[in-house]
Short mmCIF file of C-alpha atoms in Angstrom, two decimals:
data_model
loop_
_atom_site.label_atom_id
_atom_site.label_comp_id
_atom_site.label_asym_id
_atom_site.label_seq_id
_atom_site.Cartn_x
_atom_site.Cartn_y
_atom_site.Cartn_z
CA UNK K 10 5.27 5.96 -25.90
CA UNK K 11 3.59 4.46 -28.94
CA UNK K 12 0.75 2.01 -28.44
CA UNK K 13 2.74 -0.94 -29.78
CA UNK K 14 5.85 -0.45 -27.65
CA UNK K 15 6.80 -3.34 -25.39
CA UNK K 16 8.61 -2.24 -22.25
CA UNK K 17 11.43 -4.62 -21.43
CA UNK K 18 11.51 -6.33 -18.06
CA UNK K 19 14.52 -7.42 -15.99
CA UNK K 20 15.18 -11.18 -16.16
CA UNK K 21 18.42 -13.10 -15.71
CA UNK K 22 20.34 -9.88 -15.36
CA UNK K 23 19.22 -8.42 -18.69
CA UNK K 24 16.51 -6.06 -19.92
CA UNK K 25 14.52 -8.30 -22.21
CA UNK K 26 11.14 -9.43 -23.51
CA UNK K 27 9.59 -12.86 -23.20
CA UNK K 28 11.09 -15.50 -25.47
CA UNK K 29 7.53 -16.32 -26.54
CA UNK K 30 6.96 -12.65 -27.47
CA UNK K 31 3.74 -12.77 -25.44
CA UNK K 32 2.74 -9.49 -23.83
CA UNK K 33 0.16 -7.96 -21.54
CA UNK K 34 -1.54 -4.80 -22.80
CA UNK K 35 -1.63 -1.77 -20.49
CA UNK K 36 -4.51 0.63 -21.07
CA UNK K 37 -4.91 4.11 -19.64
CA UNK K 38 -7.94 4.16 -17.29
CA UNK K 39 -8.94 7.69 -18.26
CA UNK K 40 -8.12 7.66 -21.96
CA UNK K 41 -9.12 4.03 -22.58
CA UNK K 42 -6.23 3.68 -25.00
CA UNK K 43 -3.29 1.34 -25.20
CA UNK K 44 -0.26 3.02 -23.65
CA UNK K 45 2.17 0.12 -23.72
CA UNK K 46 2.82 -3.55 -23.23
CA UNK K 47 4.90 -5.55 -20.77
CA UNK K 48 6.32 -9.04 -21.30
CA UNK K 49 4.10 -11.93 -20.25
CA UNK K 50 6.71 -14.22 -18.76
CA UNK K 51 6.37 -17.97 -18.50
CA UNK K 52 7.06 -20.01 -15.39
CA UNK K 53 10.16 -21.43 -17.06
CA UNK K 54 11.58 -17.97 -17.79
CA UNK K 55 10.91 -16.86 -14.24
CA UNK K 56 12.43 -19.97 -12.73
CA UNK K 57 15.71 -19.38 -14.58
CA UNK K 58 15.76 -15.72 -13.56
CA UNK K 59 14.96 -16.51 -9.93
CA UNK K 60 17.93 -18.86 -9.79
CA UNK K 61 20.19 -16.05 -10.99
CA UNK K 62 18.70 -13.73 -8.39
CA UNK K 63 19.21 -16.26 -5.61
CA UNK K 64 22.84 -16.79 -6.61
CA UNK K 65 23.52 -13.04 -6.76
CA UNK K 66 22.35 -12.59 -3.17
CA UNK K 67 25.51 -14.15 -1.70
CA UNK K 68 27.82 -11.51 -3.13
CA UNK K 69 25.39 -8.71 -2.26
CA UNK K 70 25.20 -9.79 1.38
CA UNK K 71 28.99 -9.74 1.58
CA UNK K 72 29.11 -6.06 0.63
CA UNK K 73 29.39 -3.62 3.51
CA UNK K 74 26.19 -1.95 4.60
CA UNK K 75 27.78 1.38 3.64
CA UNK K 76 28.30 0.18 0.07
CA UNK K 77 24.72 -1.04 -0.16
CA UNK K 78 23.53 2.26 1.29
CA UNK K 79 25.51 4.27 -1.25
CA UNK K 80 23.70 2.54 -4.12
CA UNK K 81 20.29 3.08 -2.55
CA UNK K 82 20.99 6.74 -1.83
CA UNK K 83 21.99 7.21 -5.46
CA UNK K 84 18.75 5.46 -6.44
CA UNK K 85 16.83 8.07 -4.44
CA UNK K 86 18.70 10.87 -6.20
CA UNK K 87 17.95 9.45 -9.66
CA UNK K 88 14.27 9.01 -8.81
CA UNK K 89 14.06 12.69 -7.90
CA UNK K 90 15.81 13.63 -11.14
CA UNK K 91 13.24 11.57 -13.07
CA UNK K 92 10.19 12.46 -10.99
CA UNK K 93 8.38 14.18 -13.87
CA UNK K 94 8.88 11.26 -16.25
CA UNK K 95 7.96 8.59 -13.69
CA UNK K 96 5.11 10.72 -12.37
CA UNK K 97 3.75 11.00 -15.90
CA UNK K 98 3.87 7.21 -16.21
CA UNK K 99 1.97 6.81 -12.93
CA UNK K 100 -0.64 9.32 -14.08
CA UNK K 101 -1.17 7.51 -17.38
CA UNK K 102 -1.30 4.03 -15.86
CA UNK K 103 -3.50 4.55 -12.81
CA UNK K 104 -5.23 7.91 -13.49
CA UNK K 105 -3.74 9.59 -10.42
CA UNK K 106 -3.70 13.37 -10.65
CA UNK K 107 -0.40 14.65 -11.97
CA UNK K 108 0.72 16.52 -8.85
CA UNK K 109 0.07 13.49 -6.63
CA UNK K 110 1.83 11.18 -9.08
CA UNK K 111 4.95 13.34 -9.03
CA UNK K 112 4.85 13.74 -5.24
CA UNK K 113 4.64 9.94 -4.94
CA UNK K 114 8.08 9.73 -6.56
CA UNK K 115 9.50 12.41 -4.26
CA UNK K 116 8.06 10.68 -1.20
CA UNK K 117 9.64 7.44 -2.41
CA UNK K 118 13.07 9.06 -2.60
CA UNK K 119 12.64 10.34 0.95
CA UNK K 120 11.57 6.88 2.08
CA UNK K 121 14.66 5.26 0.58
CA UNK K 122 17.03 7.76 2.20
CA UNK K 123 15.45 7.26 5.62
CA UNK K 124 15.60 3.48 5.13
CA UNK K 125 19.35 3.69 4.53
CA UNK K 126 19.96 5.79 7.63
CA UNK K 127 17.70 3.62 9.80
CA UNK K 128 19.51 0.47 8.65
CA UNK K 129 22.80 1.97 9.82
CA UNK K 130 21.31 2.27 13.33
CA UNK K 131 20.12 -1.33 13.62
CA UNK K 132 22.92 -2.96 15.55
CA UNK K 133 23.17 -6.47 16.94
CA UNK K 134 23.38 -7.43 20.60
CA UNK K 135 25.77 -9.15 23.01
CA UNK K 136 24.55 -11.31 25.90
CA UNK K 137 26.49 -12.66 28.87
CA UNK K 138 25.89 -16.28 29.83
CA UNK K 139 25.61 -15.51 33.53
CA UNK K 140 22.72 -13.19 32.86
CA UNK K 141 20.58 -16.31 33.42
CA UNK K 142 20.78 -18.22 36.72
CA UNK K 143 23.33 -21.00 36.43
CA UNK K 144 24.74 -19.67 33.18
CA UNK K 145 28.46 -19.46 32.73
CA UNK K 146 30.18 -16.08 32.57
CA UNK K 147 32.55 -17.74 30.12
CA UNK K 148 29.80 -17.85 27.46
CA UNK K 149 29.24 -14.77 25.32
CA UNK K 150 26.39 -14.70 22.81
CA UNK K 151 26.70 -12.42 19.77
CA UNK K 152 23.29 -11.77 18.21
CA UNK K 153 23.42 -10.42 14.67
CA UNK K 154 20.82 -9.79 11.96
CA UNK K 155 21.12 -12.02 8.90
CA UNK K 156 19.18 -11.54 5.64
CA UNK K 157 16.39 -14.02 4.96
CA UNK K 158 17.60 -14.54 1.40
CA UNK K 159 15.26 -13.80 -1.51
CA UNK K 160 12.18 -11.63 -0.95
CA UNK K 161 9.05 -11.73 -3.11
CA UNK K 162 7.69 -8.15 -3.20
CA UNK K 163 4.19 -7.81 -4.69
CA UNK K 164 3.08 -4.23 -5.27
CA UNK K 165 -0.38 -2.64 -5.71
CA UNK K 166 -1.75 -0.49 -8.53
CA UNK K 167 -2.67 2.55 -6.45
CA UNK K 168 0.89 3.41 -5.36
CA UNK K 169 2.92 1.52 -7.96
CA UNK K 170 6.21 3.22 -7.07
CA UNK K 171 5.99 4.16 -3.39
CA UNK K 172 4.51 0.95 -2.02
CA UNK K 173 6.81 -1.13 -4.22
CA UNK K 174 9.96 0.71 -3.18
CA UNK K 175 8.90 0.43 0.46
CA UNK K 176 9.28 -3.34 0.03
CA UNK K 177 12.35 -3.38 -2.20
CA UNK K 178 14.51 -0.84 -0.36
CA UNK K 179 14.46 -2.54 3.09
CA UNK K 180 15.06 -5.94 1.50
CA UNK K 181 18.09 -4.76 -0.44
CA UNK K 182 19.49 -2.67 2.37
CA UNK K 183 19.52 -5.73 4.63
CA UNK K 184 21.40 -7.85 2.10
CA UNK K 185 18.55 -9.73 0.40
CA UNK K 186 17.82 -10.25 -3.28
CA UNK K 187 14.36 -9.41 -4.66
CA UNK K 188 11.71 -10.80 -6.97
CA UNK K 189 9.45 -7.86 -7.78
CA UNK K 190 5.92 -8.57 -9.01
CA UNK K 191 4.34 -5.24 -9.94
CA UNK K 192 0.61 -4.85 -10.34
CA UNK K 193 -0.26 -5.26 -14.01
CA UNK K 194 -1.78 -1.78 -14.00
CA UNK K 195 1.31 0.03 -12.76
CA UNK K 196 3.93 -2.28 -14.24
CA UNK K 197 5.39 0.38 -16.55
CA UNK K 198 5.83 2.76 -13.60
CA UNK K 199 7.40 -0.04 -11.56
CA UNK K 200 9.84 -0.87 -14.33
CA UNK K 201 10.87 2.78 -14.60
CA UNK K 202 11.50 2.78 -10.86
CA UNK K 203 13.78 -0.26 -11.17
CA UNK K 204 15.58 1.27 -14.17
CA UNK K 205 16.65 4.07 -11.83
CA UNK K 206 17.87 1.48 -9.32
CA UNK K 207 19.97 -0.34 -11.91
CA UNK K 208 21.37 2.97 -13.15
CA UNK K 209 22.37 3.66 -9.54
CA UNK K 210 24.66 0.63 -9.65
CA UNK K 211 22.60 -2.31 -8.37
CA UNK K 212 23.81 -5.59 -9.90
CA UNK K 213 21.20 -6.57 -12.49
CA UNK K 214 21.07 -10.20 -11.45
CA UNK K 215 20.04 -9.23 -7.93
CA UNK K 216 16.50 -8.32 -8.95
CA UNK K 217 13.93 -10.08 -11.13
CA UNK K 218 10.88 -8.19 -12.38
CA UNK K 219 8.09 -10.74 -12.75
CA UNK K 220 5.69 -9.25 -15.29
CA UNK K 221 2.88 -11.33 -16.65
CA UNK K 222 -0.55 -12.69 -15.98
CA UNK K 223 -1.37 -13.48 -12.37
CA UNK K 224 -3.26 -16.58 -13.42
CA UNK K 225 -0.04 -17.95 -14.94
CA UNK K 226 2.70 -16.81 -12.57
CA UNK K 227 0.98 -15.73 -9.34
CA UNK K 228 0.76 -19.03 -7.47
CA UNK K 229 4.04 -20.15 -9.05
CA UNK K 230 5.88 -17.23 -7.47
CA UNK K 231 4.22 -17.57 -4.06
CA UNK K 232 5.05 -21.28 -3.88
CA UNK K 233 8.52 -21.07 -5.41
CA UNK K 234 10.99 -22.94 -3.17
CA UNK K 235 13.60 -20.18 -3.47
CA UNK K 236 11.32 -17.51 -2.00
CA UNK K 237 12.24 -16.92 1.66
CA UNK K 238 9.69 -14.23 2.54
CA UNK K 239 6.67 -12.54 0.93
CA UNK K 240 5.55 -8.95 1.34
CA UNK K 241 2.27 -8.05 -0.36
CA UNK K 242 -0.07 -5.08 -0.66
CA UNK K 243 -3.48 -5.63 -2.22
CA UNK K 244 -6.94 -7.05 -1.72
CA UNK K 245 -7.92 -9.18 1.25
CA UNK K 246 -9.02 -12.10 -0.92
CA UNK K 247 -5.65 -12.31 -2.61
CA UNK K 248 -3.88 -11.85 0.71
CA UNK K 249 -5.74 -14.77 2.23
CA UNK K 250 -4.83 -16.89 -0.80
CA UNK K 251 -1.15 -16.00 -0.43
CA UNK K 252 -1.26 -16.80 3.27
CA UNK K 253 -2.75 -20.21 2.56
CA UNK K 254 -0.25 -21.06 -0.20
CA UNK K 255 2.91 -19.89 1.51
CA UNK K 256 4.41 -22.55 3.73
CA UNK K 257 7.01 -22.15 6.47
CA UNK K 258 8.06 -18.68 5.37
CA UNK K 259 7.16 -15.31 6.90
CA UNK K 260 4.63 -13.05 5.19
CA UNK K 261 3.70 -9.40 5.63
CA UNK K 262 0.28 -8.55 4.21
CA UNK K 263 -1.18 -5.05 3.82
CA UNK K 264 -4.80 -5.62 2.86
CA UNK K 265 -8.17 -3.87 2.72
CA UNK K 266 -9.96 -1.62 5.16
CA UNK K 267 -13.34 -0.21 6.12
CA UNK K 268 -12.00 2.70 8.12
CA UNK K 269 -14.62 4.45 10.27
CA UNK K 270 -14.71 8.09 11.29
CA UNK K 271 -16.50 8.36 14.64
CA UNK K 272 -17.85 11.88 15.22
CA UNK K 273 -19.00 12.74 18.73
CA UNK K 274 -21.39 15.53 19.68
CA UNK K 275 -18.62 17.76 21.04
CA UNK K 276 -16.50 17.60 17.87
CA UNK K 277 -15.42 20.60 15.82
CA UNK K 278 -17.74 19.80 12.90
CA UNK K 279 -16.04 22.12 10.42
CA UNK K 280 -12.70 20.43 11.03
CA UNK K 281 -14.30 17.00 11.04
CA UNK K 282 -16.04 17.61 7.71
CA UNK K 283 -12.84 18.86 6.09
CA UNK K 284 -10.75 15.93 7.34
CA UNK K 285 -13.41 13.36 6.45
CA UNK K 286 -13.74 14.59 2.87
CA UNK K 287 -9.98 14.65 2.36
CA UNK K 288 -9.69 11.20 3.89
CA UNK K 289 -12.57 9.68 1.95
CA UNK K 290 -12.18 11.10 -1.54
CA UNK K 291 -8.45 11.59 -2.15
CA UNK K 292 -7.42 9.66 -5.28
CA UNK K 293 -11.10 8.89 -5.81
CA UNK K 294 -11.17 6.80 -2.65
CA UNK K 295 -8.84 4.15 -4.12
CA UNK K 296 -6.83 3.80 -0.92
CA UNK K 297 -6.98 1.13 1.77
CA UNK K 298 -6.58 3.92 4.34
CA UNK K 299 -9.50 5.99 3.02
CA UNK K 300 -12.34 6.84 5.40
CA UNK K 301 -15.09 4.51 4.23
CA UNK K 302 -17.91 5.20 6.68
CA UNK K 303 -18.96 7.92 9.09
CA UNK K 304 -20.48 6.93 12.42
CA UNK K 305 -22.09 10.04 13.89
CA UNK K 306 -24.36 10.84 16.81
CA UNK K 307 -27.87 11.37 15.47
CA UNK K 308 -28.25 14.74 17.17
CA UNK K 309 -25.51 16.31 15.04
CA UNK K 310 -25.88 14.16 11.90
CA UNK K 311 -27.89 16.68 9.89
CA UNK K 312 -25.38 19.46 10.53
CA UNK K 313 -22.38 17.25 9.79
CA UNK K 314 -23.96 15.87 6.60
CA UNK K 315 -24.56 19.40 5.37
CA UNK K 316 -20.98 20.45 6.06
CA UNK K 317 -19.61 17.33 4.35
CA UNK K 318 -21.86 17.95 1.34
CA UNK K 319 -20.52 21.48 0.98
CA UNK K 320 -16.97 20.15 0.92
CA UNK K 321 -17.81 17.29 -1.49
CA UNK K 322 -19.54 19.62 -3.95
CA UNK K 323 -16.31 21.65 -4.16
CA UNK K 324 -14.19 18.66 -5.21
CA UNK K 325 -12.81 18.86 -8.73
CA UNK K 326 -13.92 16.08 -11.07
CA UNK K 327 -12.16 15.30 -14.32
CA UNK K 328 -8.90 14.07 -15.78
CA UNK K 329 -5.60 13.54 -13.96
CA UNK K 330 -3.77 15.87 -16.37
CA UNK K 331 -5.95 18.65 -14.98
CA UNK K 332 -5.08 17.72 -11.37
CA UNK K 333 -8.68 16.77 -10.60
CA UNK K 334 -9.22 15.15 -7.21
CA UNK K 335 -11.84 12.76 -8.56
CA UNK K 336 -10.57 10.91 -11.63
CA UNK K 337 -11.70 7.75 -13.42
CA UNK K 338 -11.39 4.53 -11.45
CA UNK K 339 -8.80 1.95 -12.41
CA UNK K 340 -11.22 0.01 -14.65
CA UNK K 341 -14.87 -0.59 -15.48
CA UNK K 342 -15.09 -3.57 -13.15
CA UNK K 343 -14.14 -1.42 -10.17
CA UNK K 344 -16.58 1.29 -11.23
CA UNK K 345 -19.35 -1.30 -11.54
CA UNK K 346 -18.61 -2.63 -8.05
CA UNK K 347 -18.86 0.84 -6.51
CA UNK K 348 -22.03 1.65 -8.47
CA UNK K 349 -23.60 -1.60 -7.26
CA UNK K 350 -23.00 -0.55 -3.66
CA UNK K 351 -24.65 2.81 -4.31
CA UNK K 352 -27.63 1.20 -6.05
CA UNK K 353 -28.10 -1.36 -3.28
CA UNK K 354 -28.12 1.40 -0.65
CA UNK K 355 -30.66 3.45 -2.61
CA UNK K 356 -32.95 0.46 -3.04
CA UNK K 357 -32.88 -0.16 0.71
CA UNK K 358 -33.72 3.42 1.67
CA UNK K 359 -30.47 5.40 1.83
CA UNK K 360 -30.57 9.07 0.87
CA UNK K 361 -28.29 10.35 -1.86
CA UNK K 362 -27.09 13.67 -0.48
CA UNK K 363 -24.97 14.44 -3.52
CA UNK K 364 -23.40 12.62 -6.43
CA UNK K 365 -24.56 9.31 -7.94
CA UNK K 366 -23.50 10.40 -11.39
CA UNK K 367 -21.37 8.28 -13.70
CA UNK K 368 -19.55 8.67 -17.00
CA UNK K 369 -18.01 5.29 -17.92
CA UNK K 370 -15.50 4.58 -15.13
CA UNK K 371 -15.60 8.16 -13.83
CA UNK K 372 -17.84 8.19 -10.75
CA UNK K 373 -18.70 11.54 -9.26
CA UNK K 374 -18.14 11.85 -5.51
CA UNK K 375 -21.18 10.42 -3.78
CA UNK K 376 -22.40 11.01 -0.23
CA UNK K 377 -25.03 8.68 1.22
CA UNK K 378 -26.99 9.39 4.41
CA UNK K 379 -29.20 7.22 6.60
CA UNK K 380 -27.25 4.12 5.68
CA UNK K 381 -28.24 1.12 7.79
CA UNK K 382 -26.64 -2.19 8.66
CA UNK K 383 -28.63 -4.14 6.05
CA UNK K 384 -26.94 -2.24 3.22
CA UNK K 385 -23.81 -3.67 1.62
CA UNK K 386 -22.03 -0.31 1.63
CA UNK K 387 -22.13 -0.39 5.44
CA UNK K 388 -19.74 -3.36 5.44
CA UNK K 389 -18.02 -3.83 2.08
CA UNK K 390 -14.95 -1.86 1.08
CA UNK K 391 -15.78 0.54 -1.77
CA UNK K 392 -12.56 1.27 -3.64
CA UNK K 393 -14.08 4.43 -5.03
CA UNK K 394 -15.57 7.85 -4.22
CA UNK K 395 -18.60 6.93 -2.10
CA UNK K 396 -19.04 7.67 1.59
CA UNK K 397 -21.90 6.33 3.76
CA UNK K 398 -23.14 8.19 6.85
CA UNK K 399 -24.45 5.84 9.53
CA UNK K 400 -26.38 7.50 12.37
CA UNK K 401 -25.90 6.11 15.88
CA UNK K 402 -27.63 6.75 19.18
CA UNK K 403 -24.51 6.87 21.35
CA UNK K 404 -20.79 6.20 21.34
CA UNK K 405 -21.30 2.59 22.43
CA UNK K 406 -23.22 1.88 19.24
CA UNK K 407 -20.52 3.60 17.22
CA UNK K 408 -17.80 1.45 18.82
CA UNK K 409 -19.86 -1.71 18.30
CA UNK K 410 -20.48 -1.00 14.61
CA UNK K 411 -16.84 -0.06 14.07
CA UNK K 412 -15.67 -3.34 15.59
CA UNK K 413 -18.24 -5.55 13.85
CA UNK K 414 -16.41 -5.02 10.55
CA UNK K 415 -14.20 -7.86 9.33
CA UNK K 416 -11.54 -5.22 8.69
CA UNK K 417 -9.29 -3.47 11.20
CA UNK K 418 -6.90 -1.10 9.46
CA UNK K 419 -7.44 2.43 10.78
CA UNK K 420 -10.05 4.69 12.36
CA UNK K 421 -10.60 8.35 13.18
CA UNK K 422 -12.23 9.78 16.29
CA UNK K 423 -13.40 13.40 16.35
CA UNK K 424 -13.94 14.99 19.76
CA UNK K 425 -12.70 18.00 21.72
CA UNK K 426 -12.38 15.76 24.78
CA UNK K 427 -8.98 14.16 24.28
CA UNK K 428 -9.33 11.79 27.24
CA UNK K 429 -12.67 10.55 25.91
CA UNK K 430 -11.27 10.16 22.38
CA UNK K 431 -8.30 8.14 23.65
CA UNK K 432 -10.66 5.94 25.67
CA UNK K 433 -12.62 5.16 22.51
CA UNK K 434 -9.43 4.65 20.49
CA UNK K 435 -8.26 2.05 22.99
CA UNK K 436 -11.41 0.00 22.35
CA UNK K 437 -11.27 0.04 18.54
CA UNK K 438 -10.00 -3.14 16.88
CA UNK K 439 -7.70 -1.46 14.36
CA UNK K 440 -4.01 -0.99 13.72
CA UNK K 441 -3.99 2.77 14.34
CA UNK K 442 -6.37 5.55 15.31
CA UNK K 443 -6.20 9.19 14.28
CA UNK K 444 -7.59 11.71 16.76
CA UNK K 445 -9.26 14.68 15.05
CA UNK K 446 -7.64 13.91 11.70
CA UNK K 447 -8.23 11.79 8.63
CA UNK K 448 -7.00 8.23 8.32
CA UNK K 449 -3.80 7.98 6.33
CA UNK K 450 -0.52 6.16 6.09
CA UNK K 451 2.49 7.76 7.66
CA UNK K 452 4.65 9.52 8.44
CA UNK K 453 6.48 6.60 6.93
CA UNK K 454 8.65 5.91 9.98
CA UNK K 455 5.51 5.23 12.07
CA UNK K 456 4.43 1.58 12.38
CA UNK K 457 1.70 0.74 9.86
CA UNK K 458 -0.45 -2.34 10.33
CA UNK K 459 -3.88 -3.85 10.12
CA UNK K 460 -5.60 -6.46 12.25
CA UNK K 461 -8.31 -9.01 11.42
CA UNK K 462 -8.83 -9.11 7.63
CA UNK K 463 -6.70 -6.00 7.11
CA UNK K 464 -3.35 -7.71 7.27
CA UNK K 465 -0.55 -9.61 8.94
CA UNK K 466 2.69 -8.19 10.24
CA UNK K 467 3.84 -4.62 10.61
CA UNK K 468 5.30 -2.11 8.16
CA UNK K 469 6.98 1.21 8.75
CA UNK K 470 10.65 1.77 7.96
CA UNK K 471 12.25 0.14 10.99
CA UNK K 472 9.60 -2.60 11.07
CA UNK K 473 10.12 -3.37 7.38
CA UNK K 474 13.88 -3.59 7.85
CA UNK K 475 13.39 -6.07 10.69
CA UNK K 476 10.86 -8.12 8.72
CA UNK K 477 13.45 -9.20 6.14
CA UNK K 478 16.12 -10.44 8.55
CA UNK K 479 16.47 -13.11 11.20
CA UNK K 480 18.53 -13.41 14.36
CA UNK K 481 21.79 -15.31 14.00
CA UNK K 482 23.54 -16.21 17.24
CA UNK K 483 27.23 -17.03 17.61
CA UNK K 484 28.25 -18.30 21.06
CA UNK K 485 31.82 -17.73 22.18
CA UNK K 486 33.11 -20.11 24.87
CA UNK K 487 35.99 -18.43 26.65
#
């Protein structure tokens, strides 16, 4: 791709650019060079395209679920055929190591196939009137699932294909039309994903790709009267804003996290160290499900810190083309934010065990020990490769500190005593708890959710399919 190439977006059933010829530049985070441009659409252009998308939904809903499934299964096949090309686009746009970028496409294809099969299994229900006291046996209620209409799917930069498809596939499978707003950094990858979908046979009018500047089109899309449901993955601040703007429509929000790893004195420390490092530093820590703090009993903290340091020092640092684990962050602003957390902790007495080295937006993996509650890194979400160790006197203090966070996405508990670990897990205010393993999303058919400032609603394949439909009841009077 040459630096001056504008990638066409999908509006009003055609691949096109903005009529104003305005564009948004996309720069590679690790090369700091222009890799492409996407159209910067106006509100007027989007409004016209949304109307076409809304109108196309009626015919799509009337198709059999088998016909819809055939198109989505072909989409999955085409994605796998193009995994190297799309993976290369992901790598260039978000600096994800090449192998992970390609595997993201493969995982997406698997997700789509499972979504199709799960949708086939979601049947309606039939209720007898006399099931309730005084009800007539002559009344039969048929409960079916009806599509909500037009779904606004807003994707994140860190998984620009997988977490976008996980919104689009359930919506389409259930008979909805889609307005897709990709993250600006990740828009080229998202467009390539949709190209595969159109090549699989999806009617072009059924999907609008809303590329452009968030300041121009963001609120416009969220408040558009034709939007019947919003599904969003991104920062908590933006999620709160969407929740406030949306009115009388359902929303599903996957937001930030401050996932703790609680390590008890009876834990297998070698296993804990390995899982914690994988959970904290994968994709340079740019994951909402990353382990973002370690709460460890003081009596074993020195030993655990040493084992974690050994693992961190073995992490590869470099460019995504070389399959490095630690690659440049998405932009300088993000790198500055992470560096500020490190500097604040140092100024307040934290110990730098390893790391604290920076080359532009490439931050080396950093491990901080003796972090205390007055340090920002103890509470704020660092979307980068820094991990604070917080020493606690007992498990009660660990539980209290874990729950004092405004976030509640995931947590890990490390202990050889399963009953004790489950008891702690039951008291943690999070969506899910991993026992003796790193925090992570999936398998994708598991429910995925956050509480408090980490989100609203539930994802997971079945849950996502149910989030884009409503009950429709037809009562037969015999």
